[in-house]
Amino acid sequence: MRSMKINQDWDFGLGQMDLGKRLRGIFGDRKVNLPHDYMIESDVYADAPSGLASGYYNAGVAHYAKEIDIPAGWENDQIFLRLDGAMMNATVEVNGSLACLQHYGYAPFETDITHLVYPGQKNRVVITVNPSMQPNSRWFSGAGLFRGIELVHTSKLHVAFGGLSGYTRKIEYKADSTAETAYLQVSAEIKNELAESRLAEVTFALIDDETGETVKTSKALTQVQAMSAGTAYMPLTVDDPKLWDAENPNLYRLQATVKDVGTFKTHMIPDEHPTEDTESVLFGIRTIETDVKHGLRINSKEVKLKGGCLHHDNGPIGTVSVYDAEARKVRKLKEVGFNAIRTTHNPPSSALIEACDRLGMYVFDEAFDAWGMGKQPGDYNQYFATDWKKDMTAFVKRDRCHPCVTIWSTGNEITERGGLNDGYIWATRLAETIRALDPSRPISNGICSFWNGLDDFIMAEQMKKRTESLSGGLQNADIGGKKDLLWEQYTEGFANGLDVVGYNYLEGKYEQDHRIFPERVILGSENYPKEIGMHWPMIEKTPWIIGDFTWTAWDYIGEAGIGKATFYEPGDPNIGNPWGAPSPFPWRTANDADFDVTGQIRPQGVYRRIVWGSRETALFSYDPAVIGKVETLSSWGFPGVWMRWNWAGQEGNPVDLAVFSSAEEVELIVNGVSVGRKKAGEAPVQDMPLTFLFRAEYQPGTVEAVSYTGGKEVSRTALYTTSKPVAIRLTAETEEMKADGETLCYVNAELIDENGNVVPNADRLLKAEVTGAAQLLGFGSGNPITDENYSKGQFTSYQGKALAVLRAGYEAGKAKLTVYAEDLGQAEICLQVK
């Protein structure tokens, strides 16, 4: 099997392709390179049909076209197009004929175009996507060919799409606990496109991904019927294996070479000119076990999942997914202490899976946000009944060899969780389907309380019970939540077939449900960010709770403003409303994460790092203008603090400061004068453990926080008042780029004063331009409220910072980024593209 990326120079146009233009040879309005997201290129507007769900974006029909060369030497080959995803309702045409229709935008798929192409000639591919029924997801979905395309050609006897499989059955250890022997089970599904049965000799090889050394080979022989498929199976025994886990992500490549050795009638008839086909995939040797006694074990070692939920967009570049974008995200998450991500709520890109393999990150790999009962007008439920098995199979087959994939998830907050629409039957059916494809991993589902999913009569009865005695009304209703056993009663059948039951926002049920279901392994599959300090100590000491996933680890476009902090005047009726204030246009991002959309860490990320063991001291200030008001956090919110000591015009006024520390005591010092000390738990911020709230008088200069345990200093930190900005500083995260059309360089733009300090309170409109061997893929800031366009090279900084994302072209040379502000002049940085 030989594949090549065909991402360069596609014709692109909005709308359905115009027949008149097509007849004149005009197939688009401009050229684009894939992956490409045209939704992120559009302007937001207040009346967008998806509203805050998409961050006020919209998308209609669009088309892509490209002429591809099919060499004459491929005349006897099988030829495919392979896409990692296309958003959405994609029709693929080749030379004017329909090749396939793919509804689910997040699922990988392959289409056989052998019968539609002419080897030795140019062949036209036209792909039309139609995400116009908005909203089609509960978040920013993006639109277009956002994960790229490969052209694949194989022999007539070849490894099927996703057909190479392998897992670790057992590992034996030496006395020093190092691995002695690993026992693997590998297989390859072989397709025979010929009109007679064939004998396939399959050679399996395990290759060290770092050194290229082949560490094990073995052969199997299988017969494959005409125009059918068969599977070759083989155990492999590996001595002194290098094991994969999140701390030591050792990788191999699993390779299968299929040789057509002839046919068999009453005896073997060799082929005079045998063909060969080879396929390989990243692979890791590791075992996964779950039970209530030991929790989750990776390679026989107990592991707690320090998890974060991730939507699939990459901020200023939209849903464009390439390795560099995903690897940057994974690296930053690991720096905070995350060891796991949840791909909420859809199959991720293969680029993200590869980044997690290579860098070491456990993955809760999720299939669907909806089954037969939808949540949005354009939801996948329209196609679930006919497409679920095809899409789930393609997703599982693509990911099952990858060691980072630790838990499969059949879905999230599925409406059928209470049994409606044969929900219990579907839950078991989906789990059984995954288990047949991959018996080596646990299966889960993220199950929430009943804000929907019960029949009308029970729902009305429960709503009445919950609201009659609650002054807060509907927002405080706990339908089947912590206060009764309705949830347990109605979800027990749904949990059948799950190895790990995901609890979304149901931490209060952990101990109760362990008594009811003593063999149930529980995972906090989705939880409020500010509550990690309350729940993590219990999770650490409780084996049958295997981890926690915060909503979310990385900010995303859509569900705009769900993580806001709002300050009300005393007596305002909205005080205490956990759903938060409205998020009108131009709110864009959820504002609920440890990192903003540009990758800048936010206060809650620093807090999480401390909860997970960091001995650092972190210091933040509130805006003095909110003194006297009451802070109300949405359920997904975090205290509205700032990493700054610039409050011009507030001199002499009181200001609140928040300190995060795991120490016994903290002291606050302003300009060398102690404000006082506070003990742990004495004055927490929003009742959060490991936090200290101080009030001081604002004076420009320096404010310090010092942590003490046992009377000895543990750590300290400070905030400084800066002067006005005088320049722009550009810092590239990489020094050079590959001329492959996919390599990215992230360049941080900062507004700095004469001492080189970032000025957080004097933002400017910045203009960015790239010339030479790269293009400006995106330019923006972490501001959650903006109507600016990430793709136009003009954006206002936020807290003194912005981010430019450069994409390498296909030719070597130099690339130059220039960023300009009217009163600060310009800054330049040059990069080499090789």
mmCIF file of N, CA and C in Angstrom, residues 686-763:
data_model
loop_
_atom_site.group_PDB
_atom_site.id
_atom_site.type_symbol
_atom_site.label_atom_id
_atom_site.label_comp_id
_atom_site.label_asym_id
_atom_site.label_seq_id
_atom_site.Cartn_x
_atom_site.Cartn_y
_atom_site.Cartn_z
ATOM 1 N N GLN A 686 -13.937 31.711 46.744
ATOM 2 C CA GLN A 686 -15.075 30.924 46.258
ATOM 3 C C GLN A 686 -15.107 29.515 46.862
ATOM 4 N N ASP A 687 -14.717 29.399 48.130
ATOM 5 C CA ASP A 687 -14.723 28.117 48.858
ATOM 6 C C ASP A 687 -13.819 27.053 48.230
ATOM 7 N N MET A 688 -12.838 27.480 47.474
ATOM 8 C CA MET A 688 -11.917 26.540 46.828
ATOM 9 C C MET A 688 -10.749 26.215 47.747
ATOM 10 N N PRO A 689 -10.436 24.929 47.954
ATOM 11 C CA PRO A 689 -9.259 24.569 48.740
ATOM 12 C C PRO A 689 -7.985 25.117 48.095
ATOM 13 N N LEU A 690 -6.965 25.312 48.920
ATOM 14 C CA LEU A 690 -5.642 25.766 48.476
ATOM 15 C C LEU A 690 -5.682 27.186 47.919
ATOM 16 N N THR A 691 -6.626 27.991 48.388
ATOM 17 C CA THR A 691 -6.716 29.392 47.955
ATOM 18 C C THR A 691 -6.801 30.311 49.172
ATOM 19 N N PHE A 692 -6.317 31.541 49.004
ATOM 20 C CA PHE A 692 -6.271 32.534 50.076
ATOM 21 C C PHE A 692 -6.734 33.872 49.493
ATOM 22 N N LEU A 693 -7.684 34.509 50.135
ATOM 23 C CA LEU A 693 -8.201 35.794 49.671
ATOM 24 C C LEU A 693 -7.704 36.912 50.591
ATOM 25 N N PHE A 694 -7.062 37.923 50.013
ATOM 26 C CA PHE A 694 -6.563 39.087 50.752
ATOM 27 C C PHE A 694 -7.215 40.357 50.202
ATOM 28 N N ARG A 695 -7.248 41.376 51.044
ATOM 29 C CA ARG A 695 -7.646 42.705 50.584
ATOM 30 C C ARG A 695 -6.526 43.677 50.958
ATOM 31 N N ALA A 696 -6.155 44.493 49.996
ATOM 32 C CA ALA A 696 -5.084 45.464 50.218
ATOM 33 C C ALA A 696 -5.476 46.776 49.560
ATOM 34 N N GLU A 697 -4.641 47.791 49.750
ATOM 35 C CA GLU A 697 -4.831 49.069 49.063
ATOM 36 C C GLU A 697 -3.965 49.059 47.810
ATOM 37 N N TYR A 698 -4.573 49.426 46.684
ATOM 38 C CA TYR A 698 -3.779 49.406 45.446
ATOM 39 C C TYR A 698 -2.826 50.596 45.411
ATOM 40 N N GLN A 699 -1.564 50.266 45.243
ATOM 41 C CA GLN A 699 -0.516 51.256 44.976
ATOM 42 C C GLN A 699 0.408 50.651 43.927
ATOM 43 N N PRO A 700 0.760 51.401 42.906
ATOM 44 C CA PRO A 700 1.680 50.859 41.889
ATOM 45 C C PRO A 700 2.981 50.411 42.539
ATOM 46 N N GLY A 701 3.598 49.450 41.937
ATOM 47 C CA GLY A 701 4.858 48.929 42.453
ATOM 48 C C GLY A 701 4.897 47.421 42.375
ATOM 49 N N THR A 702 5.108 46.775 43.533
ATOM 50 C CA THR A 702 5.264 45.319 43.574
ATOM 51 C C THR A 702 4.383 44.744 44.666
ATOM 52 N N VAL A 703 3.682 43.671 44.341
ATOM 53 C CA VAL A 703 2.940 42.904 45.339
ATOM 54 C C VAL A 703 3.489 41.488 45.317
ATOM 55 N N GLU A 704 3.772 40.958 46.504
ATOM 56 C CA GLU A 704 4.370 39.637 46.618
ATOM 57 C C GLU A 704 3.493 38.724 47.463
ATOM 58 N N ALA A 705 3.561 37.437 47.173
ATOM 59 C CA ALA A 705 2.929 36.418 48.011
ATOM 60 C C ALA A 705 4.000 35.393 48.362
ATOM 61 N N VAL A 706 4.087 35.066 49.656
ATOM 62 C CA VAL A 706 5.088 34.128 50.154
ATOM 63 C C VAL A 706 4.376 32.996 50.884
ATOM 64 N N SER A 707 4.711 31.755 50.531
ATOM 65 C CA SER A 707 4.100 30.580 51.146
ATOM 66 C C SER A 707 5.032 29.970 52.185
ATOM 67 N N TYR A 708 4.407 29.532 53.303
ATOM 68 C CA TYR A 708 5.174 28.934 54.394
ATOM 69 C C TYR A 708 4.526 27.618 54.819
ATOM 70 N N THR A 709 5.350 26.639 55.117
ATOM 71 C CA THR A 709 4.905 25.410 55.760
ATOM 72 C C THR A 709 5.885 25.076 56.881
ATOM 73 N N GLY A 710 5.346 24.817 58.068
ATOM 74 C CA GLY A 710 6.213 24.570 59.207
ATOM 75 C C GLY A 710 7.061 25.770 59.552
ATOM 76 N N GLY A 711 6.577 26.952 59.218
ATOM 77 C CA GLY A 711 7.300 28.179 59.511
ATOM 78 C C GLY A 711 8.403 28.510 58.532
ATOM 79 N N LYS A 712 8.648 27.661 57.538
ATOM 80 C CA LYS A 712 9.714 27.887 56.571
ATOM 81 C C LYS A 712 9.141 28.248 55.201
ATOM 82 N N GLU A 713 9.821 29.137 54.524
ATOM 83 C CA GLU A 713 9.362 29.547 53.199
ATOM 84 C C GLU A 713 9.425 28.383 52.224
ATOM 85 N N VAL A 714 8.342 28.203 51.490
ATOM 86 C CA VAL A 714 8.259 27.145 50.471
ATOM 87 C C VAL A 714 8.510 27.722 49.086
ATOM 88 N N SER A 715 7.850 28.834 48.788
ATOM 89 C CA SER A 715 7.990 29.482 47.480
ATOM 90 C C SER A 715 7.402 30.870 47.564
ATOM 91 N N ARG A 716 7.685 31.699 46.553
ATOM 92 C CA ARG A 716 7.110 33.036 46.499
ATOM 93 C C ARG A 716 6.941 33.457 45.052
ATOM 94 N N THR A 717 6.143 34.489 44.866
ATOM 95 C CA THR A 717 5.936 35.044 43.533
ATOM 96 C C THR A 717 5.564 36.512 43.679
ATOM 97 N N ALA A 718 5.536 37.240 42.572
ATOM 98 C CA ALA A 718 5.244 38.677 42.630
ATOM 99 C C ALA A 718 4.575 39.136 41.336
ATOM 100 N N LEU A 719 3.819 40.211 41.463
ATOM 101 C CA LEU A 719 3.284 40.936 40.319
ATOM 102 C C LEU A 719 3.865 42.343 40.351
ATOM 103 N N TYR A 720 4.103 42.914 39.168
ATOM 104 C CA TYR A 720 4.741 44.217 39.076
ATOM 105 C C TYR A 720 3.891 45.155 38.232
ATOM 106 N N THR A 721 3.923 46.421 38.586
ATOM 107 C CA THR A 721 3.300 47.436 37.752
ATOM 108 C C THR A 721 4.269 47.783 36.619
ATOM 109 N N THR A 722 3.788 47.713 35.427
ATOM 110 C CA THR A 722 4.633 48.056 34.283
ATOM 111 C C THR A 722 4.384 49.505 33.875
ATOM 112 N N SER A 723 5.256 50.005 33.023
ATOM 113 C CA SER A 723 5.015 51.321 32.418
ATOM 114 C C SER A 723 4.316 51.110 31.079
ATOM 115 N N LYS A 724 4.190 52.125 30.276
ATOM 116 C CA LYS A 724 3.434 52.023 29.037
ATOM 117 C C LYS A 724 4.202 51.196 28.010
ATOM 118 N N PRO A 725 3.496 50.618 27.033
ATOM 119 C CA PRO A 725 4.193 49.837 26.010
ATOM 120 C C PRO A 725 4.987 50.743 25.066
ATOM 121 N N VAL A 726 6.151 50.240 24.689
ATOM 122 C CA VAL A 726 6.991 51.006 23.771
ATOM 123 C C VAL A 726 7.361 50.211 22.524
ATOM 124 N N ALA A 727 7.106 48.913 22.531
ATOM 125 C CA ALA A 727 7.522 48.090 21.394
ATOM 126 C C ALA A 727 6.718 46.799 21.361
ATOM 127 N N ILE A 728 6.841 46.107 20.222
ATOM 128 C CA ILE A 728 6.270 44.771 20.045
ATOM 129 C C ILE A 728 7.423 43.774 20.054
ATOM 130 N N ARG A 729 7.289 42.706 20.818
ATOM 131 C CA ARG A 729 8.293 41.649 20.836
ATOM 132 C C ARG A 729 7.713 40.391 20.199
ATOM 133 N N LEU A 730 8.433 39.829 19.233
ATOM 134 C CA LEU A 730 8.021 38.598 18.568
ATOM 135 C C LEU A 730 8.940 37.462 18.992
ATOM 136 N N THR A 731 8.344 36.339 19.381
ATOM 137 C CA THR A 731 9.112 35.166 19.798
ATOM 138 C C THR A 731 8.548 33.940 19.088
ATOM 139 N N ALA A 732 9.375 33.313 18.271
ATOM 140 C CA ALA A 732 8.960 32.109 17.548
ATOM 141 C C ALA A 732 9.196 30.879 18.408
ATOM 142 N N GLU A 733 8.251 29.954 18.405
ATOM 143 C CA GLU A 733 8.382 28.741 19.192
ATOM 144 C C GLU A 733 9.247 27.694 18.502
ATOM 145 N N THR A 734 9.467 27.846 17.199
ATOM 146 C CA THR A 734 10.381 26.977 16.456
ATOM 147 C C THR A 734 11.254 27.852 15.571
ATOM 148 N N GLU A 735 12.421 27.342 15.223
ATOM 149 C CA GLU A 735 13.383 28.142 14.471
ATOM 150 C C GLU A 735 13.298 27.940 12.972
ATOM 151 N N GLU A 736 12.834 26.770 12.548
ATOM 152 C CA GLU A 736 12.737 26.526 11.110
ATOM 153 C C GLU A 736 11.546 25.643 10.807
ATOM 154 N N MET A 737 11.180 25.612 9.540
ATOM 155 C CA MET A 737 10.000 24.875 9.105
ATOM 156 C C MET A 737 10.360 23.997 7.908
ATOM 157 N N LYS A 738 9.612 22.913 7.750
ATOM 158 C CA LYS A 738 9.781 22.057 6.585
ATOM 159 C C LYS A 738 8.887 22.556 5.454
ATOM 160 N N ALA A 739 9.379 22.475 4.239
ATOM 161 C CA ALA A 739 8.610 22.930 3.075
ATOM 162 C C ALA A 739 7.653 21.829 2.623
ATOM 163 N N ASP A 740 6.722 21.473 3.527
ATOM 164 C CA ASP A 740 5.802 20.373 3.257
ATOM 165 C C ASP A 740 4.343 20.803 3.229
ATOM 166 N N GLY A 741 4.098 22.117 3.360
ATOM 167 C CA GLY A 741 2.730 22.613 3.329
ATOM 168 C C GLY A 741 1.950 22.401 4.607
ATOM 169 N N GLU A 742 2.557 21.737 5.612
ATOM 170 C CA GLU A 742 1.841 21.441 6.854
ATOM 171 C C GLU A 742 2.551 21.937 8.101
ATOM 172 N N THR A 743 3.869 22.080 8.043
ATOM 173 C CA THR A 743 4.601 22.514 9.230
ATOM 174 C C THR A 743 4.150 23.907 9.649
ATOM 175 N N LEU A 744 3.946 24.075 10.952
ATOM 176 C CA LEU A 744 3.500 25.352 11.499
ATOM 177 C C LEU A 744 4.574 25.948 12.393
ATOM 178 N N CYS A 745 4.578 27.263 12.459
ATOM 179 C CA CYS A 745 5.386 27.973 13.445
ATOM 180 C C CYS A 745 4.473 28.932 14.190
ATOM 181 N N TYR A 746 4.471 28.805 15.508
ATOM 182 C CA TYR A 746 3.688 29.700 16.357
ATOM 183 C C TYR A 746 4.591 30.831 16.827
ATOM 184 N N VAL A 747 4.146 32.056 16.597
ATOM 185 C CA VAL A 747 4.931 33.235 16.981
ATOM 186 C C VAL A 747 4.096 34.070 17.947
ATOM 187 N N ASN A 748 4.636 34.265 19.150
ATOM 188 C CA ASN A 748 3.954 35.054 20.166
ATOM 189 C C ASN A 748 4.318 36.518 20.014
ATOM 190 N N ALA A 749 3.300 37.371 19.945
ATOM 191 C CA ALA A 749 3.494 38.819 19.879
ATOM 192 C C ALA A 749 3.123 39.415 21.226
ATOM 193 N N GLU A 750 4.023 40.204 21.793
ATOM 194 C CA GLU A 750 3.802 40.793 23.111
ATOM 195 C C GLU A 750 4.065 42.293 23.072
ATOM 196 N N LEU A 751 3.230 43.054 23.772
ATOM 197 C CA LEU A 751 3.447 44.486 23.944
ATOM 198 C C LEU A 751 4.297 44.667 25.199
ATOM 199 N N ILE A 752 5.465 45.268 25.053
ATOM 200 C CA ILE A 752 6.398 45.347 26.174
ATOM 201 C C ILE A 752 6.759 46.796 26.499
ATOM 202 N N ASP A 753 7.137 47.013 27.779
ATOM 203 C CA ASP A 753 7.608 48.331 28.186
ATOM 204 C C ASP A 753 9.122 48.421 28.010
ATOM 205 N N GLU A 754 9.724 49.531 28.496
ATOM 206 C CA GLU A 754 11.155 49.739 28.257
ATOM 207 C C GLU A 754 12.030 48.718 28.978
ATOM 208 N N ASN A 755 11.444 48.006 29.973
ATOM 209 C CA ASN A 755 12.211 46.982 30.690
ATOM 210 C C ASN A 755 11.959 45.574 30.160
ATOM 211 N N GLY A 756 11.195 45.462 29.096
ATOM 212 C CA GLY A 756 10.916 44.153 28.515
ATOM 213 C C GLY A 756 9.769 43.409 29.171
ATOM 214 N N ASN A 757 9.011 44.065 30.043
ATOM 215 C CA ASN A 757 7.865 43.439 30.694
ATOM 216 C C ASN A 757 6.621 43.556 29.823
ATOM 217 N N VAL A 758 5.825 42.496 29.779
ATOM 218 C CA VAL A 758 4.564 42.533 29.040
ATOM 219 C C VAL A 758 3.605 43.477 29.742
ATOM 220 N N VAL A 759 2.997 44.369 28.973
ATOM 221 C CA VAL A 759 2.047 45.344 29.513
ATOM 222 C C VAL A 759 0.639 44.772 29.325
ATOM 223 N N PRO A 760 -0.030 44.388 30.420
ATOM 224 C CA PRO A 760 -1.284 43.639 30.273
ATOM 225 C C PRO A 760 -2.535 44.486 30.115
ATOM 226 N N ASN A 761 -2.408 45.814 30.191
ATOM 227 C CA ASN A 761 -3.628 46.637 30.220
ATOM 228 C C ASN A 761 -3.618 47.750 29.192
ATOM 229 N N ALA A 762 -2.852 47.590 28.113
ATOM 230 C CA ALA A 762 -2.801 48.647 27.096
ATOM 231 C C ALA A 762 -2.828 48.008 25.718
ATOM 232 N N ASP A 763 -3.928 47.345 25.392
ATOM 233 C CA ASP A 763 -3.991 46.578 24.157
ATOM 234 C C ASP A 763 -4.076 47.471 22.930
#
